[in-house]
Coordinates of C-alpha atoms in Angstrom, one line a residue:
X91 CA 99.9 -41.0 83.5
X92 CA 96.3 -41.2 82.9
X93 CA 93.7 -44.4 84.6
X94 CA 90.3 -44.4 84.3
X95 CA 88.2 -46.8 86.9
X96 CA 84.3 -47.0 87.1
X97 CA 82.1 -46.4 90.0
X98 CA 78.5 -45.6 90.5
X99 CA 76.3 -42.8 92.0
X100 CA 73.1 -43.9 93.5
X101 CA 70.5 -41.3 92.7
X102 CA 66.8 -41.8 94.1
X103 CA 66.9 -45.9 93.9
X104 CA 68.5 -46.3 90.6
X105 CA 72.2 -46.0 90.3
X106 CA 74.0 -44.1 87.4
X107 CA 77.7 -44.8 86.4
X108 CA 80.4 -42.6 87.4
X109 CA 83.9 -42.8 85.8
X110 CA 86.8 -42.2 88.0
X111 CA 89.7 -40.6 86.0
X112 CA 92.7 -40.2 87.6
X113 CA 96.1 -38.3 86.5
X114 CA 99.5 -38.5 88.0
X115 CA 101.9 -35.9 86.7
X116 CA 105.3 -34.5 87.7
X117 CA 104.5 -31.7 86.3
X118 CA 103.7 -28.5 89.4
X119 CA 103.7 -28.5 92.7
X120 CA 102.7 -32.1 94.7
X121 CA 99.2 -31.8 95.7
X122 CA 96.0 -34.0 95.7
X123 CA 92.7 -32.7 93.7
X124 CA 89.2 -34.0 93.3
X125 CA 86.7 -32.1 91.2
X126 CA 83.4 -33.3 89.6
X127 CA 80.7 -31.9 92.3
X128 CA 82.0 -33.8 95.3
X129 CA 80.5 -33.3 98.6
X130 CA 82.0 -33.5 101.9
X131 CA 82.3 -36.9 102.6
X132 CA 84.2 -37.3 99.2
X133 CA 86.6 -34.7 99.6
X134 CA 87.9 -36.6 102.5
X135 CA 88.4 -39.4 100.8
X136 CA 92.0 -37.8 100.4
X137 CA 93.2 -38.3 103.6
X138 CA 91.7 -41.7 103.8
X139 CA 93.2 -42.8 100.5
X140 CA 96.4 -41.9 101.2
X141 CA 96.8 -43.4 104.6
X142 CA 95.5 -46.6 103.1
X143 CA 97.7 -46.8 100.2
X144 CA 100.3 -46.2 103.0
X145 CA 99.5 -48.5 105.3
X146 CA 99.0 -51.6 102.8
X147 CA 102.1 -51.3 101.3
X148 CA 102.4 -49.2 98.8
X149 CA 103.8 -45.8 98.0
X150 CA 101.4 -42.8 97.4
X151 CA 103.0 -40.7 94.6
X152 CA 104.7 -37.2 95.4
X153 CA 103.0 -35.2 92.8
X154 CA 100.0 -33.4 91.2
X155 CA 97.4 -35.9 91.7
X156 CA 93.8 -35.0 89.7
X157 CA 90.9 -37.0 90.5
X158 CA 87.6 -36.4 88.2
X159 CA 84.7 -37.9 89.0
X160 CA 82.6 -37.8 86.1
X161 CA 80.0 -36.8 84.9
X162 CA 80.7 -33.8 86.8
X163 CA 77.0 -32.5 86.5
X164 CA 75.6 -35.8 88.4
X165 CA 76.0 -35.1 92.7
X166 CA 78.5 -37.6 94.4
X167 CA 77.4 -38.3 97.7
X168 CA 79.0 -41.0 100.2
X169 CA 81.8 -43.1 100.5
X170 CA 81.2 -45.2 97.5
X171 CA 84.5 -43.7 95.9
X172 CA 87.6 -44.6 98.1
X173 CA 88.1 -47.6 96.6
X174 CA 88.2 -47.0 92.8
X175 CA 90.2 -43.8 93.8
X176 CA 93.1 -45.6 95.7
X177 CA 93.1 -48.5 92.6
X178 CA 93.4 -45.2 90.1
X179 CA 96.0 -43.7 91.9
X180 CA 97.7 -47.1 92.0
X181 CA 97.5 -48.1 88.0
X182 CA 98.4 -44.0 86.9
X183 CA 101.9 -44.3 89.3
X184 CA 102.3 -47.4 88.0
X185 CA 102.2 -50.1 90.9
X186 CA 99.4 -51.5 89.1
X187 CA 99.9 -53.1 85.9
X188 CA 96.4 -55.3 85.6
X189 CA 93.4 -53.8 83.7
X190 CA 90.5 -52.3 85.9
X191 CA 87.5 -54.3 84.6
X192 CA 84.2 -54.4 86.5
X193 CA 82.6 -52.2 89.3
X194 CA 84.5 -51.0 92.4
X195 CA 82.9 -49.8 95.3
X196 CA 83.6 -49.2 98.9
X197 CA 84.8 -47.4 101.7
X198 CA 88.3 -47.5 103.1
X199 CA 89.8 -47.6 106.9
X200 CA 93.1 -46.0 107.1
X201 CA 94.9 -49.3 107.7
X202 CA 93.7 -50.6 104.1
X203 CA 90.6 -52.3 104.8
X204 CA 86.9 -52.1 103.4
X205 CA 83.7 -50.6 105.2
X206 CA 80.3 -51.5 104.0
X207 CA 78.3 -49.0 102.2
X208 CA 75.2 -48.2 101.4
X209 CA 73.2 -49.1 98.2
X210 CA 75.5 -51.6 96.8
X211 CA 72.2 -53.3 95.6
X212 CA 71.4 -50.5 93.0
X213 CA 74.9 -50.3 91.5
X214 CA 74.8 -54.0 91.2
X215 CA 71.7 -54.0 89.5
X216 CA 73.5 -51.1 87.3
X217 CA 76.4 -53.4 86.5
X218 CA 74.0 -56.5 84.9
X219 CA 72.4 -53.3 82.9
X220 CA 75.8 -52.4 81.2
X221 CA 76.8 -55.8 81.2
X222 CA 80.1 -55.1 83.5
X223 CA 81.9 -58.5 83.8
X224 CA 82.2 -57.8 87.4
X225 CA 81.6 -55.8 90.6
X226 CA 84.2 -55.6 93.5
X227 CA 82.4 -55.1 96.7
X228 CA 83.2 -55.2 100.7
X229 CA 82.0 -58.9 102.2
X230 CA 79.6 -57.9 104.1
X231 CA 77.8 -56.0 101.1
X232 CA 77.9 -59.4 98.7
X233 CA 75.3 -61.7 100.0
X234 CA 72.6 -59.2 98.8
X235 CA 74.0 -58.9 95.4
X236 CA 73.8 -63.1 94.9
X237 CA 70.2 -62.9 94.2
X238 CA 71.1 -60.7 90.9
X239 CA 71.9 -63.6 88.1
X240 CA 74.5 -63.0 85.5
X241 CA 76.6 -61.0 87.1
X242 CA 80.0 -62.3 89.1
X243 CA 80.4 -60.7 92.1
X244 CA 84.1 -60.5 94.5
X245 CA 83.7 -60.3 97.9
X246 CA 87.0 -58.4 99.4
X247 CA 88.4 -57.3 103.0
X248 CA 90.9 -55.0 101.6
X249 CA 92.9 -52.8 99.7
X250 CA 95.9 -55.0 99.7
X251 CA 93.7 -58.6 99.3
X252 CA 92.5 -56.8 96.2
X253 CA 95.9 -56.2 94.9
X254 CA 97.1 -59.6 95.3
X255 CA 93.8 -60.7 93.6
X256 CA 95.0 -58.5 90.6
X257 CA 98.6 -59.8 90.5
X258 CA 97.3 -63.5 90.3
X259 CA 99.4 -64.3 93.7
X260 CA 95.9 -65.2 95.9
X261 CA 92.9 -64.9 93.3
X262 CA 89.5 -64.6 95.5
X263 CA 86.7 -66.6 95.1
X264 CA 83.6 -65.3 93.3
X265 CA 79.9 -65.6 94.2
X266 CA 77.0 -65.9 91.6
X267 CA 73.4 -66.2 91.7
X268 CA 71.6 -68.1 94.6
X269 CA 68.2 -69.4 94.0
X270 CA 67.5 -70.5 97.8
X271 CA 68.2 -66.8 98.9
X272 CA 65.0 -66.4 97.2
X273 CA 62.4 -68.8 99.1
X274 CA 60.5 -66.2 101.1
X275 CA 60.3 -66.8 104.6
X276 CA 56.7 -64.6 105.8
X277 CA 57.9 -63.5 109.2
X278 CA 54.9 -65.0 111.7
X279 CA 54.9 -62.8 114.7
X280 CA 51.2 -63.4 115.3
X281 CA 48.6 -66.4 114.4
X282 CA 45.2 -65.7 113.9
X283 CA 44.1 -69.2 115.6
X284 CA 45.1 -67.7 118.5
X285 CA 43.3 -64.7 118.9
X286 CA 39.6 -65.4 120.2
X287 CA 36.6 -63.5 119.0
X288 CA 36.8 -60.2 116.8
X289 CA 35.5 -62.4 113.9
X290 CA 34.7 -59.2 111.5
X291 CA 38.0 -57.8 112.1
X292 CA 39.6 -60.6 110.9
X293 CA 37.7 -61.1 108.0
X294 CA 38.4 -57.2 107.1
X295 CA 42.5 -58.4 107.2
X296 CA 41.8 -61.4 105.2
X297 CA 40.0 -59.1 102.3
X298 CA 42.9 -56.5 102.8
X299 CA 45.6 -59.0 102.2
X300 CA 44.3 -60.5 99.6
X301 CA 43.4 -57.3 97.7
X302 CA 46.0 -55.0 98.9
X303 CA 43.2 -52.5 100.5
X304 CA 43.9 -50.1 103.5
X305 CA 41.9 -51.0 106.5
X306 CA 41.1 -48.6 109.6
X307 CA 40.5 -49.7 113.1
X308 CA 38.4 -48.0 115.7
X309 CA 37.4 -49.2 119.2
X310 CA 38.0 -49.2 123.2
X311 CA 41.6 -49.7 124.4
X312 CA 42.7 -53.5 124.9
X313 CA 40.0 -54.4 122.6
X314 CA 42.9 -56.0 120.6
X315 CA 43.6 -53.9 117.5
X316 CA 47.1 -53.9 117.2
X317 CA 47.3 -57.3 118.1
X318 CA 45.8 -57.5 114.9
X319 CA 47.6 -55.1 112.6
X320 CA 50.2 -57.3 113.7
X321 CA 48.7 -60.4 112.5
X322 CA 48.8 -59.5 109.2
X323 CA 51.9 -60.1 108.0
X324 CA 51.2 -64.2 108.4
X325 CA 48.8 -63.8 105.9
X326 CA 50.2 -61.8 103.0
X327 CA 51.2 -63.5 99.8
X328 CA 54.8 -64.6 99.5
X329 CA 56.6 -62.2 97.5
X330 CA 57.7 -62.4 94.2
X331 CA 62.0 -62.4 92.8
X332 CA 60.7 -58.9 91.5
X333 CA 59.7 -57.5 94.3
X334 CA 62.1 -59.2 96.6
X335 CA 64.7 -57.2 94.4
X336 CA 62.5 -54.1 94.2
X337 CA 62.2 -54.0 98.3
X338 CA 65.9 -55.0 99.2
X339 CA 67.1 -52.5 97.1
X340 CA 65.4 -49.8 99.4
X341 CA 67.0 -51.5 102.5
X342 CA 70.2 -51.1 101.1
X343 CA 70.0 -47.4 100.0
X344 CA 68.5 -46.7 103.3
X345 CA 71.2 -48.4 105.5
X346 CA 68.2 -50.9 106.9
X347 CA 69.3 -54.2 105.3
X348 CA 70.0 -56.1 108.6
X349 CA 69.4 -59.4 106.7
X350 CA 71.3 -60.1 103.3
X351 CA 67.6 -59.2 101.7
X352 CA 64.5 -58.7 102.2
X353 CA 62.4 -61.6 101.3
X354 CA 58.9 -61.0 103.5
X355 CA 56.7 -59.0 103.7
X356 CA 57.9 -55.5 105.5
X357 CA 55.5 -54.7 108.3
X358 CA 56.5 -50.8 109.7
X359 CA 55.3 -49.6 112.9
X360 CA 56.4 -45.8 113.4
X361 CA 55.5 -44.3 116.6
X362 CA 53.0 -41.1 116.2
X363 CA 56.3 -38.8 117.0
X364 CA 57.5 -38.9 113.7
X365 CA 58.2 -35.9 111.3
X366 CA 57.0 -35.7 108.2
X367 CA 60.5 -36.7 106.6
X368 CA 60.6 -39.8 108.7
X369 CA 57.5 -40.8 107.3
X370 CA 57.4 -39.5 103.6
X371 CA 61.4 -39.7 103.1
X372 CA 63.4 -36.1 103.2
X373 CA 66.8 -34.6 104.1
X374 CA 69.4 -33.1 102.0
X375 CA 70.2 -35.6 99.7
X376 CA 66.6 -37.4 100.4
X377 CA 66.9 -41.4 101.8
X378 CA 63.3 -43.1 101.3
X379 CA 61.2 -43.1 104.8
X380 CA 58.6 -45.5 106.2
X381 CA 55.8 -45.4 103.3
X382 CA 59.0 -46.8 101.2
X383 CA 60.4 -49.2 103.6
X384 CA 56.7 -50.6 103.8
X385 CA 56.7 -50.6 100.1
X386 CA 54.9 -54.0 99.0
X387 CA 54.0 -54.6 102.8
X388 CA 52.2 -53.3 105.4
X389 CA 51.9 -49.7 107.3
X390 CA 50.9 -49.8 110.4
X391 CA 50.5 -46.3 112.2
X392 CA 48.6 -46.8 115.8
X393 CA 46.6 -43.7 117.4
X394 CA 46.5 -42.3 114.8
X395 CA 44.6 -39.0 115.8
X396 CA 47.8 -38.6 117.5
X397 CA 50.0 -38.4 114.2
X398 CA 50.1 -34.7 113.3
X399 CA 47.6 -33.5 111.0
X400 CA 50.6 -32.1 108.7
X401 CA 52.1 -36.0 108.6
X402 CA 49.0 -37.7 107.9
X403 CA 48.2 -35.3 104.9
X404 CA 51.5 -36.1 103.6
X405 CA 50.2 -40.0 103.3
X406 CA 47.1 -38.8 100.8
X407 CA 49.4 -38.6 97.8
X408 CA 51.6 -41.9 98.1
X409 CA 48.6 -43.3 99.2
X410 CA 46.8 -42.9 95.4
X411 CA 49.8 -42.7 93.2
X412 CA 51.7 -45.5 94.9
X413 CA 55.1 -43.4 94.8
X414 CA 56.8 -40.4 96.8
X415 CA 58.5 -37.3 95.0
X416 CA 60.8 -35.5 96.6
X417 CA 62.2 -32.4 95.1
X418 CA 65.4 -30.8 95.7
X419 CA 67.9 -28.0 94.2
X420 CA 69.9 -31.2 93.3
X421 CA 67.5 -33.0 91.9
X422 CA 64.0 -35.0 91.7
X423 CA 63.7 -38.2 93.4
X424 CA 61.3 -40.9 93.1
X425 CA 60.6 -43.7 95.8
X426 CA 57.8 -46.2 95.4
X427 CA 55.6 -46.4 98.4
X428 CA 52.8 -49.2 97.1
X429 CA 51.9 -50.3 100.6
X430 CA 48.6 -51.8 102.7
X431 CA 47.9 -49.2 105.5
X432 CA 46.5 -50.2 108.8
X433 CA 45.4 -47.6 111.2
X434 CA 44.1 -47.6 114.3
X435 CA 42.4 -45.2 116.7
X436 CA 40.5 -44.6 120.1
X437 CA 37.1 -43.2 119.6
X438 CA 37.5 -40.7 121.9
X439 CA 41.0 -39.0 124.1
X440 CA 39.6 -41.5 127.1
X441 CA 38.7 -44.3 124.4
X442 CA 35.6 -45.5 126.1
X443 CA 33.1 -43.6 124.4
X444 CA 29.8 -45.9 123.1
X445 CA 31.5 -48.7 125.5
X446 CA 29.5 -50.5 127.9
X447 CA 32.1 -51.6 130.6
X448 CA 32.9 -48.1 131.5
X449 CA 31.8 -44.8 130.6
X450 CA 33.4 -41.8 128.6
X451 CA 34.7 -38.9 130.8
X452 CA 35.3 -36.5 127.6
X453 CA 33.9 -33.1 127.4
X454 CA 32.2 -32.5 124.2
X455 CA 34.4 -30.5 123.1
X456 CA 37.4 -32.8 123.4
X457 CA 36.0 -35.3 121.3
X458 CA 35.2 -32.8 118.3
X459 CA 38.5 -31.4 118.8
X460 CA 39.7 -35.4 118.5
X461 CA 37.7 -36.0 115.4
X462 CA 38.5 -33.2 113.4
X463 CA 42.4 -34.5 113.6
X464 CA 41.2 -37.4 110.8
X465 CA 40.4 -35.6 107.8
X466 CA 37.3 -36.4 105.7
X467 CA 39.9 -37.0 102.3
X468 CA 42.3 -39.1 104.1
X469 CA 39.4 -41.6 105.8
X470 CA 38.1 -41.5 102.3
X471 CA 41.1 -43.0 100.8
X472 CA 40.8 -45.9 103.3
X473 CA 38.6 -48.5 101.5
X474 CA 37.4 -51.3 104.8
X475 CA 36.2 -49.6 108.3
X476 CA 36.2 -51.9 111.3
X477 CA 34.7 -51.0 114.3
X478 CA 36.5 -53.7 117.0
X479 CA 34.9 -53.7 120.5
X480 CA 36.4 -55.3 123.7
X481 CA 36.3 -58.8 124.1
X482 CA 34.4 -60.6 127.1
X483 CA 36.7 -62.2 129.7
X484 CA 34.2 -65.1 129.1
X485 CA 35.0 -65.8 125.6
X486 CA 38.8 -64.7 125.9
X487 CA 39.4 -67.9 128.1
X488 CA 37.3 -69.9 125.8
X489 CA 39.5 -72.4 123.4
X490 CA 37.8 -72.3 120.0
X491 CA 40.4 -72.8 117.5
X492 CA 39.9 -70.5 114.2
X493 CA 41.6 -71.0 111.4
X494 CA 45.3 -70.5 111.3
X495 CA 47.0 -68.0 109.4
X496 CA 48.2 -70.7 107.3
X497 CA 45.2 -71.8 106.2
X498 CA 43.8 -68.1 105.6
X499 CA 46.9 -67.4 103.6
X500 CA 46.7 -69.9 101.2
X501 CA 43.1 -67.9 100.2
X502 CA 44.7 -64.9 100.0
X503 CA 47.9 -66.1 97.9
X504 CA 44.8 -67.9 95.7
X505 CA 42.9 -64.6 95.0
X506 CA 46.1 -63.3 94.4
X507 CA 46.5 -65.2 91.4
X508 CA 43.3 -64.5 90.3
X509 CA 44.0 -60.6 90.0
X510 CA 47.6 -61.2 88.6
X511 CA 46.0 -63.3 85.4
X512 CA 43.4 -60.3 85.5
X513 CA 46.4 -57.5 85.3
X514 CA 48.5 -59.6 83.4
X515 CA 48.4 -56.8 80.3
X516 CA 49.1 -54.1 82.6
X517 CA 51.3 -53.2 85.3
X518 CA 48.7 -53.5 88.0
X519 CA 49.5 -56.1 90.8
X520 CA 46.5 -56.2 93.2
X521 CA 42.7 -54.8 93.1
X522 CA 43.7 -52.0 95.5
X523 CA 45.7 -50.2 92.8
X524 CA 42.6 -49.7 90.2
X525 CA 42.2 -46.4 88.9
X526 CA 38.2 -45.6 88.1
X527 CA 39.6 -46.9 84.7
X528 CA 40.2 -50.3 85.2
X529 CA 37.4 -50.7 87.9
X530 CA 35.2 -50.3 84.5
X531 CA 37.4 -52.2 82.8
X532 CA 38.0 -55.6 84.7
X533 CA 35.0 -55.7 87.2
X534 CA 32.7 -57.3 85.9
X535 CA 29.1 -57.0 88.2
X536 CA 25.7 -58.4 87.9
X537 CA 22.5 -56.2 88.2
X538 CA 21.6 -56.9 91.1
X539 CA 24.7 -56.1 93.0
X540 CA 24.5 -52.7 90.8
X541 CA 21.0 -52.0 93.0
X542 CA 22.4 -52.7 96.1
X543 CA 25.2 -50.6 95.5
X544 CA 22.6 -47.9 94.2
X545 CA 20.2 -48.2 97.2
X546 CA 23.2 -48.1 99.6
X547 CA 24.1 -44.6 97.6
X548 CA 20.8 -42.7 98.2
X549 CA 20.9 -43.6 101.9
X550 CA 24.2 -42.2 102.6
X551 CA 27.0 -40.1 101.2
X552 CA 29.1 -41.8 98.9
X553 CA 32.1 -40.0 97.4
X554 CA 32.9 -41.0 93.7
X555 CA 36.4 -42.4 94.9
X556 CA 33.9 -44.1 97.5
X557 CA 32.2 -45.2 95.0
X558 CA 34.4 -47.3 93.2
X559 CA 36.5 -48.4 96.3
X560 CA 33.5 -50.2 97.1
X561 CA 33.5 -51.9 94.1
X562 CA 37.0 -52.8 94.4
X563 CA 37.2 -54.4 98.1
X564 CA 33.7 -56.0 96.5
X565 CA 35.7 -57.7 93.4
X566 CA 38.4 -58.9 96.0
X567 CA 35.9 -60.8 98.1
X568 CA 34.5 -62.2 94.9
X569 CA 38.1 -63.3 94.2
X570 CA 38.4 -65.2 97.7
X571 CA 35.4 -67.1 96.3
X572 CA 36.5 -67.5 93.2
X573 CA 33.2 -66.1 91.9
X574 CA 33.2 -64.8 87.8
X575 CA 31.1 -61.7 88.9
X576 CA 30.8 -59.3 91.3
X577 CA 27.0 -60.5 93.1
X578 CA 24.8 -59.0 96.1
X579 CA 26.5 -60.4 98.5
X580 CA 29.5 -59.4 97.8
X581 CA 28.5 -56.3 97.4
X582 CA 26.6 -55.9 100.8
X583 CA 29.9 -56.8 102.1
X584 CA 32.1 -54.5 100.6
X585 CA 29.4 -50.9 101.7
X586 CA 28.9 -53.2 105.2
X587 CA 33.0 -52.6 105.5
X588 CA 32.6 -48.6 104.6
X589 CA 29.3 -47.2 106.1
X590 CA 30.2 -46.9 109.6
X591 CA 33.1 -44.9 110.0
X592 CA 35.0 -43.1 113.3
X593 CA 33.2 -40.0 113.0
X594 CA 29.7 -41.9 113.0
X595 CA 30.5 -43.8 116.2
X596 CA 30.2 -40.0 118.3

């Protein structure tokens, strides 16, 4: 007897659907098949299948069992299948006499119960796209699929629970959209009212949140820069039901989604020992790494001469096309990696070179060997430069109150609106991600701020992708004011925030 039950394969971050056709026949010798490019983890779905048909009460059939998992040209990687295998085997021998519609996912225990898997998110998403009626997923996998509307999702335990659902003796309860699983809640680790002095360097977050810009930090140690970095997050815009989507659904791929979703802002800190597949995303069958996971968030990598060069190259091309490829014999994969980078760095191996509290002990020749580990066309693709001395003791016990993160926030999330009325024909979402294109296009400056930017030009090297940063981190901070125009001053700001740089502090 034939039974056909439908799955999904997750592939990159979109999911694809995979049929599960199963035949029981009396015919040959008993055995149990499964064909339809399988890998390992698949093929021993067998022995898990049958101890859980077993084990929740049910016989497993004593002949030529054929699974086919098809397409057969699309990889199937995971667990994703036990499930929808043990209900085909079931309706083919007969011990199941309902109709398989919907989505079944999920990994089985021997005694019958479900494990959670990975990337429920994507196939979800995949079953609203087909219009599937349903989707059948482990418990602890349907809270993040109740912020997908339309679509009625069953939460089960087990193999048997399932079973009894089907035969109408102990129906489970369904879960739909839930709007409140939406609110964002911006995670506030740091407030900004409670860090004393480094006025410019806060300023430089405030125009990096609200334009989406990358932002590099250079001073002595303890001066207070990754206190900083880690500021930011209490000031980024709340996140939108696209984006919470968009970013959850990398969690869940990537086995990361302690929370039922992601609704803040990421913030990822890896340390400076990571490979170049940790960072970019890699492996076998490639899982997205850290520039994904910060994807609509914030980067933060701290000494980062101590990054190896190889790693930090890696970041120039997610950096200006705002997505990762990875290519493998099995296939291309795309991750998006749109995310704020902060970096931060000593200016020399001791760190106390140009302060005046203590003096630098490096030989010249460690701090040219420490320089040349920042590349000119990396620094190049970060738009604001902040140069963050120490702190007196004198003014760090002082108790000026600045504004709060709150209050700056409400600025930023302002702007913000600004640019997504400006992009609202294209598929832009912040002035960071203007090509040269759309700098011409939507920026709109007066003459004068043309001459600045002109004069600033002749007195120092200005790269053409320079060039028109400028002019971007320029049009955000005319969006905080909620100027029309791009004028001097905002100008003047915008080359202040990218004339000194790391390698013109030695």
């Amino acid at each position: 007897m034939l039974a056909k039950v439908s799955s999904s394969a997750v592939l990159g971050l979109e999911a694809v659907g995979v049929d599960i056709e199963v035949d029981v026949s009396s015919q040959g010798l008993p055995s149990f098949i499964i064909v339809g490019l399988a890998d390992k983890a698949v093929e021993e779905a067998k022995e898990r299948v049958k101890s859980a048909i077993k084990n929740s009460g049910f016989d497993f059939p004593r002949h030529k069992v054929i699974i086919n998992l098809a397409p057969a040209n699309i990889p199937k990687v995971g667990t994703f299948y036990d499930l929808p295998i043990a209900l085909g085997i079931l309706k083919a021998s007969g011990q199941l006499k309902d109709e398989l519609r919907g989505l079944f996912l999920g990994e089985l225990s021997l005694d019958g119960s479900l494990r959670q898997v990975n990337g429920c998110l994507s196939a979800a998403l995949y079953a609203k796209k087909i219009k599937a009626e349903q989707i059948f997923v482990l418990q602890d996998n349907s809270p993040e699929l109740t912020i997908i509307r339309d679509l009625t999702i069953y939460p089960i335990s087990s193999l048997k629970k399932l079973l009894l659902h089907f035969n109408k003796v102990k129906p489970t309860a369904c879960l739909k959209f839930d709007e409140a699983v939406l609110l964002s809640q911006q995670r506030l680790e740091l407030d900004f009212k409670d860090i004393n002095g480094q006025n410019q360097a806060k300023r430089g977050l405030e125009i990096a949140a609200a334009g989406g810009h990358n932002l590099f930090f250079y001073g002595p140690p303890g001066a207070g820069k990754t206190m900083l970095a880690r500021a930011l997050p209490g000031i980024m815009p709340s996140m939108s039901e696209a984006e919470i989507l968009e970013v959850t659904k990398i969690y869940s791929i990537s086995g990361n989604l302690e929370d039922k979703l992601i609704n803040y802002r990421p913030f990822r800190s890896p340390h400076h020992s990571i490979s170049m597949a940790g960072l970019i995303g890699g492996g076998s069958f490639p899982l997205p790494g850290e520039v994904s996971l910060a994807h609509r968030g914030a980067l933060f990598l701290d000494e980062l001469p101590e990054f190896p060069r190889n790693v930090l190259e890696s970041l120039r091309q997610p950096m200006e096309d705002g997505f990762v490829a990875i290519a493998r014999s099995r296939g291309r994969f795309s991750y998006p990696a749109q995310f704020t980078l902060i970096t931060a760095s000593n200016p020399c191996p001791c760190g106390f070179l140009g302060d005046t509290r203590k003096s630098c002990r490096c030989s010249q020749a460690e701090i040219n060997r420490y320089q040349k580990r920042l590349s000119g066309p990396l620094m190049d693709r970060i738009d604001i430069h902040i140069e963050v001395p120490a702190v007196p003791v004198a003014k760090l016990t002082q108790m000026v109150a600045g504004k709060s993160s709150s209050e700056i926030r409400v600025g930023v999330e302002r702007a913000r609106k600004k640019q997504q009325h400006r992009f609202l024909a294209s598929r832009l979402s912040c002035n960071a991600e203007m090509g040269s294109r759309e700098v011409k296009k939507y920026c709109q400056v007066t003459n004068k701020a043309w001459s600045v930017l002109a004069q600033a030009s002749e007195k120092s090297i200005i790269s053409a992708r320079g060039f028109y940063r400028i002019i971007k981190v320029a049009q955000t901070i005319a969006d905080l004011e909620s100027a029309p125009k791009i004028n001097e001053n905002h100008m003047s700001e915008a080359i202040a925030f990218r004339s000194k740089t790391i390698t013109d502090s030695f």
